[in-house]
XYZ file of C-alpha atoms in Angstrom:
338
model
C 126.744 117.771 141.538
C 128.282 121.128 140.605
C 129.638 119.843 137.300
C 126.327 118.237 136.388
C 123.592 119.830 134.384
C 119.971 118.690 134.145
C 119.209 118.403 130.443
C 115.612 117.115 130.491
C 113.002 115.290 132.536
C 112.576 111.800 131.098
C 109.579 110.769 133.140
C 107.648 111.258 136.352
C 105.964 108.763 138.625
C 104.536 108.437 142.127
C 108.073 107.716 143.421
C 109.612 110.913 142.000
C 111.131 111.544 138.599
C 113.833 110.514 136.155
C 116.026 113.273 134.742
C 118.576 113.260 131.986
C 121.851 114.539 133.488
C 124.946 115.698 131.659
C 128.107 114.940 133.641
C 130.362 117.670 132.305
C 133.494 116.231 133.933
C 133.125 112.784 132.385
C 131.436 114.110 129.257
C 128.619 111.584 129.469
C 124.868 111.686 129.862
C 123.063 109.490 132.375
C 119.504 108.903 133.543
C 119.080 109.900 137.191
C 116.142 108.505 139.135
C 115.395 111.000 141.914
C 113.209 109.544 144.662
C 110.855 111.709 146.721
C 111.968 112.281 150.290
C 109.125 110.140 151.647
C 109.892 107.237 153.967
C 108.106 104.493 151.993
C 109.717 105.550 148.702
C 113.133 105.850 150.366
C 112.770 102.298 151.701
C 111.665 101.015 148.282
C 114.659 102.768 146.687
C 117.009 101.035 149.133
C 115.534 97.673 148.152
C 115.932 98.537 144.469
C 119.582 99.507 145.035
C 120.153 96.210 146.837
C 118.715 94.249 143.878
C 120.685 96.345 141.364
C 123.935 95.834 143.292
C 123.329 92.095 143.275
C 122.725 92.166 139.502
C 125.891 94.198 139.003
C 127.845 91.633 140.970
C 126.330 88.710 139.031
C 126.553 90.368 135.617
C 129.093 93.226 135.600
C 128.995 93.546 131.805
C 125.200 93.731 131.564
C 125.072 90.709 129.273
C 121.690 89.707 130.605
C 119.952 92.868 129.443
C 119.073 94.352 132.822
C 119.598 98.105 133.089
C 122.969 98.974 134.562
C 123.192 101.067 137.721
C 126.205 103.380 137.497
C 126.032 104.918 140.966
C 123.686 105.918 143.765
C 123.742 108.566 146.502
C 121.532 110.283 149.040
C 121.019 113.987 148.310
C 119.250 115.768 151.191
C 117.005 112.784 151.839
C 116.349 112.103 148.163
C 117.727 108.730 147.122
C 119.246 109.160 143.655
C 120.160 106.300 141.322
C 122.182 106.898 138.146
C 121.624 104.572 135.176
C 122.915 104.251 131.650
C 120.749 106.391 129.365
C 118.312 104.374 127.229
C 115.569 105.140 124.715
C 111.776 105.086 125.016
C 109.879 102.209 126.571
C 108.190 99.763 124.196
C 104.922 101.196 125.591
C 105.771 104.846 124.875
C 106.950 103.967 121.379
C 103.670 102.118 120.770
C 101.647 105.068 122.114
C 103.566 107.598 119.988
C 102.899 105.337 116.998
C 99.100 105.485 117.528
C 99.178 101.966 119.015
C 100.242 100.516 115.689
C 101.464 97.046 116.792
C 104.995 95.764 116.265
C 105.674 93.381 113.379
C 105.880 89.681 114.234
C 109.690 89.671 113.820
C 109.969 92.640 116.178
C 107.636 90.928 118.663
C 109.807 87.817 118.424
C 113.063 89.666 119.147
C 111.673 91.822 121.986
C 109.977 88.786 123.624
C 113.118 86.671 123.267
C 115.237 89.296 125.055
C 112.581 89.733 127.742
C 112.491 85.978 128.434
C 116.289 85.908 128.512
C 116.606 88.857 130.939
C 113.904 87.627 133.314
C 115.238 84.043 133.203
C 118.518 85.464 134.522
C 116.622 86.918 137.510
C 114.794 83.629 138.063
C 118.062 81.681 137.933
C 119.255 83.841 140.830
C 116.167 83.425 143.027
C 114.657 86.787 142.071
C 111.153 87.571 140.815
C 110.721 90.960 139.087
C 106.971 91.172 139.965
C 106.283 94.315 137.925
C 106.818 93.366 134.308
C 104.915 95.605 131.893
C 105.651 97.361 128.576
C 106.603 100.558 130.467
C 109.489 98.653 132.105
C 111.079 97.451 128.862
C 113.182 100.174 127.243
C 114.679 100.303 123.785
C 118.435 100.899 123.909
C 117.855 103.406 121.117
C 114.372 104.385 120.000
C 115.420 105.886 116.657
C 112.941 105.041 113.895
C 112.219 105.268 110.189
C 108.905 106.552 108.891
C 107.340 104.100 106.457
C 104.082 104.218 104.535
C 101.568 101.558 105.549
C 99.465 100.813 102.476
C 96.834 98.929 104.526
C 96.379 101.794 106.976
C 96.989 104.374 104.213
C 99.220 106.428 106.495
C 102.802 106.831 107.658
C 103.881 104.756 110.661
C 107.072 104.644 112.715
C 109.260 101.573 112.364
C 111.821 101.159 115.151
C 115.343 100.702 113.712
C 116.787 98.474 116.442
C 114.699 96.213 118.666
C 117.435 95.836 121.287
C 115.896 96.291 124.761
C 116.782 96.474 128.471
C 114.713 95.569 131.502
C 114.242 98.311 134.119
C 112.598 99.037 137.493
C 113.767 96.602 140.105
C 111.927 98.472 142.872
C 109.606 95.517 143.512
C 112.053 92.714 142.692
C 111.843 90.088 145.436
C 114.327 87.379 146.432
C 112.878 83.947 147.214
C 113.861 84.239 150.889
C 112.337 87.718 151.327
C 108.838 88.663 152.437
C 106.388 88.273 149.532
C 103.706 90.978 149.621
C 100.223 89.591 148.991
C 99.514 91.754 145.953
C 102.180 92.460 143.341
C 102.253 93.573 139.683
C 100.436 96.305 137.836
C 96.792 95.272 137.452
C 96.662 94.283 133.759
C 99.695 91.999 134.060
C 98.718 90.389 137.378
C 98.621 86.590 137.490
C 95.550 84.698 138.746
C 97.380 83.257 141.774
C 98.127 86.835 142.899
C 94.483 87.974 142.544
C 93.313 84.818 144.345
C 95.922 85.417 147.091
C 97.327 81.903 146.770
C 100.965 83.002 147.085
C 103.286 83.553 144.146
C 106.843 83.067 142.908
C 108.677 83.180 139.550
C 105.712 81.905 137.442
C 103.850 85.184 138.079
C 106.496 86.916 135.895
C 105.828 84.411 133.103
C 102.112 85.292 133.150
C 103.007 89.002 132.858
C 105.270 88.233 129.880
C 102.397 86.387 128.142
C 100.228 89.518 128.544
C 103.057 91.746 127.275
C 103.708 89.635 124.155
C 99.992 89.802 123.289
C 100.072 93.606 123.673
C 103.142 94.049 121.462
C 101.466 91.889 118.791
C 98.050 93.598 118.836
C 98.718 97.062 120.269
C 95.954 96.559 122.862
C 95.965 95.408 126.485
C 94.709 91.849 126.945
C 92.980 92.463 130.306
C 91.635 96.030 130.230
C 89.977 96.267 133.649
C 90.301 97.765 137.119
C 88.277 95.249 139.108
C 89.315 91.820 140.407
C 86.054 90.012 139.732
C 85.802 91.459 136.226
C 89.464 90.561 135.634
C 88.736 86.925 136.560
C 85.634 86.946 134.304
C 87.801 88.200 131.425
C 90.288 85.405 132.082
C 87.467 82.842 131.913
C 86.131 84.323 128.666
C 89.615 84.344 127.063
C 91.242 81.260 128.613
C 88.408 79.046 129.872
C 87.277 78.134 133.392
C 89.537 78.813 136.353
C 90.609 75.434 137.820
C 88.393 74.191 140.649
C 91.464 73.602 142.849
C 92.459 77.275 142.692
C 88.885 78.480 143.219
C 88.403 76.247 146.261
C 91.764 77.088 147.794
C 91.298 80.845 147.464
C 90.047 82.665 150.562
C 88.788 85.545 148.397
C 85.099 86.262 147.927
C 84.956 85.827 144.152
C 83.662 82.264 144.025
C 80.517 80.447 145.019
C 80.789 76.654 145.314
C 84.016 76.742 143.296
C 82.515 78.724 140.407
C 83.180 82.383 139.651
C 80.386 84.480 141.138
C 79.694 86.578 138.058
C 76.499 87.751 136.396
C 76.771 87.383 132.632
C 73.578 89.386 132.161
C 74.770 92.502 134.006
C 76.223 95.481 132.143
C 79.707 94.411 133.281
C 78.904 90.895 132.035
C 77.902 92.318 128.655
C 81.069 94.433 128.536
C 83.248 91.354 129.086
C 81.336 89.348 126.468
C 81.586 92.118 123.877
C 85.204 93.056 124.542
C 86.820 89.672 125.115
C 86.933 86.495 123.045
C 88.773 83.168 123.257
C 92.537 83.712 122.926
C 93.111 82.024 119.547
C 90.495 84.296 117.943
C 92.843 87.273 118.397
C 95.307 85.714 115.948
C 95.368 88.116 113.000
C 96.808 85.678 110.492
C 96.760 81.901 110.191
C 100.325 81.115 109.198
C 102.829 79.056 111.191
C 104.571 82.097 112.759
C 101.347 83.446 114.223
C 100.224 79.991 115.326
C 103.511 79.432 117.196
C 103.273 82.885 118.799
C 99.806 82.082 120.173
C 100.951 78.653 121.273
C 103.685 80.293 123.381
C 101.283 82.907 124.812
C 98.782 80.199 125.786
C 101.521 78.218 127.589
C 102.478 81.380 129.516
C 98.833 82.045 130.396
C 98.316 78.642 132.024
C 96.252 79.175 135.204
C 98.153 76.708 137.409
C 101.559 78.261 138.235
C 103.111 74.782 138.602
C 102.043 73.856 135.050
C 102.962 77.188 133.473
C 105.886 77.108 131.022
C 109.218 78.272 132.520
C 111.415 80.848 130.793
C 114.089 78.244 130.043
C 111.427 76.206 128.216
C 110.055 79.362 126.577
C 113.447 80.217 125.051
C 113.466 76.766 123.436
C 109.950 77.183 122.045
C 109.825 76.882 118.202
C 108.493 80.475 117.970
C 112.080 81.582 118.705
C 113.692 79.257 116.118
C 113.691 82.126 113.620
C 115.846 84.417 115.810
C 118.862 85.000 113.535
C 122.154 83.619 114.834
C 123.718 87.087 115.335
C 120.891 88.004 117.744
C 121.040 84.791 119.807
C 122.025 85.121 123.434
C 123.893 82.713 125.689
C 123.431 79.066 124.895
C 120.035 79.361 123.214
C 121.000 77.986 119.852
C 118.295 76.841 117.458
C 116.074 74.181 118.964
C 115.464 71.084 116.958
C 112.849 69.979 119.426
C 109.892 67.849 118.503
C 107.564 70.224 120.339
C 106.116 71.532 117.112
């Protein structure tokens, strides 16, 4: 470490912090995730390293857009993981831009890469389980300042929408123990809340929530309570299937119906702040219609009926991805699913 110099702190979390480190010997700058010397975080870091090593073995060139681990070591009980240095997260960029949403073409490219990266995990029996805008980083968050005549103010326009997926601390292999509750609240799938067990489709639900947020600049499910979360889902997406309600051992249902008082202040809050999904569409052209069609397929209640990421990449919403930005074998679809 003697030839390394800490240049800046990039972020802090419950686990520890991420610092920007200049390696003076190699003349390169890396992001170093420094984990607190606390048993549960150390154990989580070991699991993350295991997942990252597997990804490195499967995809040594990083073609599938997952962040690349360069090295890891234990420094006096602190697990440290070195990564390639990336830009801001799509969330931080949005926040710094006063929550001015991304353009539909930017949403399309970011979503396409996200589906592609997570499909790679799914193809190798992994579920990320913590997909959220904070875990999608721009490779370079350089931007132009442009004048928005509608908003009558300057806004930031990202120059390159190339992204990488990060944070594999909760990534779970199919054969491993699946914790009952996964995901950050707002991106949590119904089967997780209802404790019905989960697998890869829970990532697809999270991606549906993320795409909505990139498009509108607001969180789809802004809540901190399970029952309220389920009430919001019903207001936005319709009634939770009877099968799921009956099968759930949780206390949120009564005779297969959500136990929720519409007349309460929480009930009023949900009614006033949520509306059926298609009513969030800001424009009625084909592009926007296809975007909402994809989101609605990702936000299907029944995990077994939810669209997969392979199917998502062939959805007509992605037909407009220019050929130089296409990844793998996802050439233009000429499907009849329009």
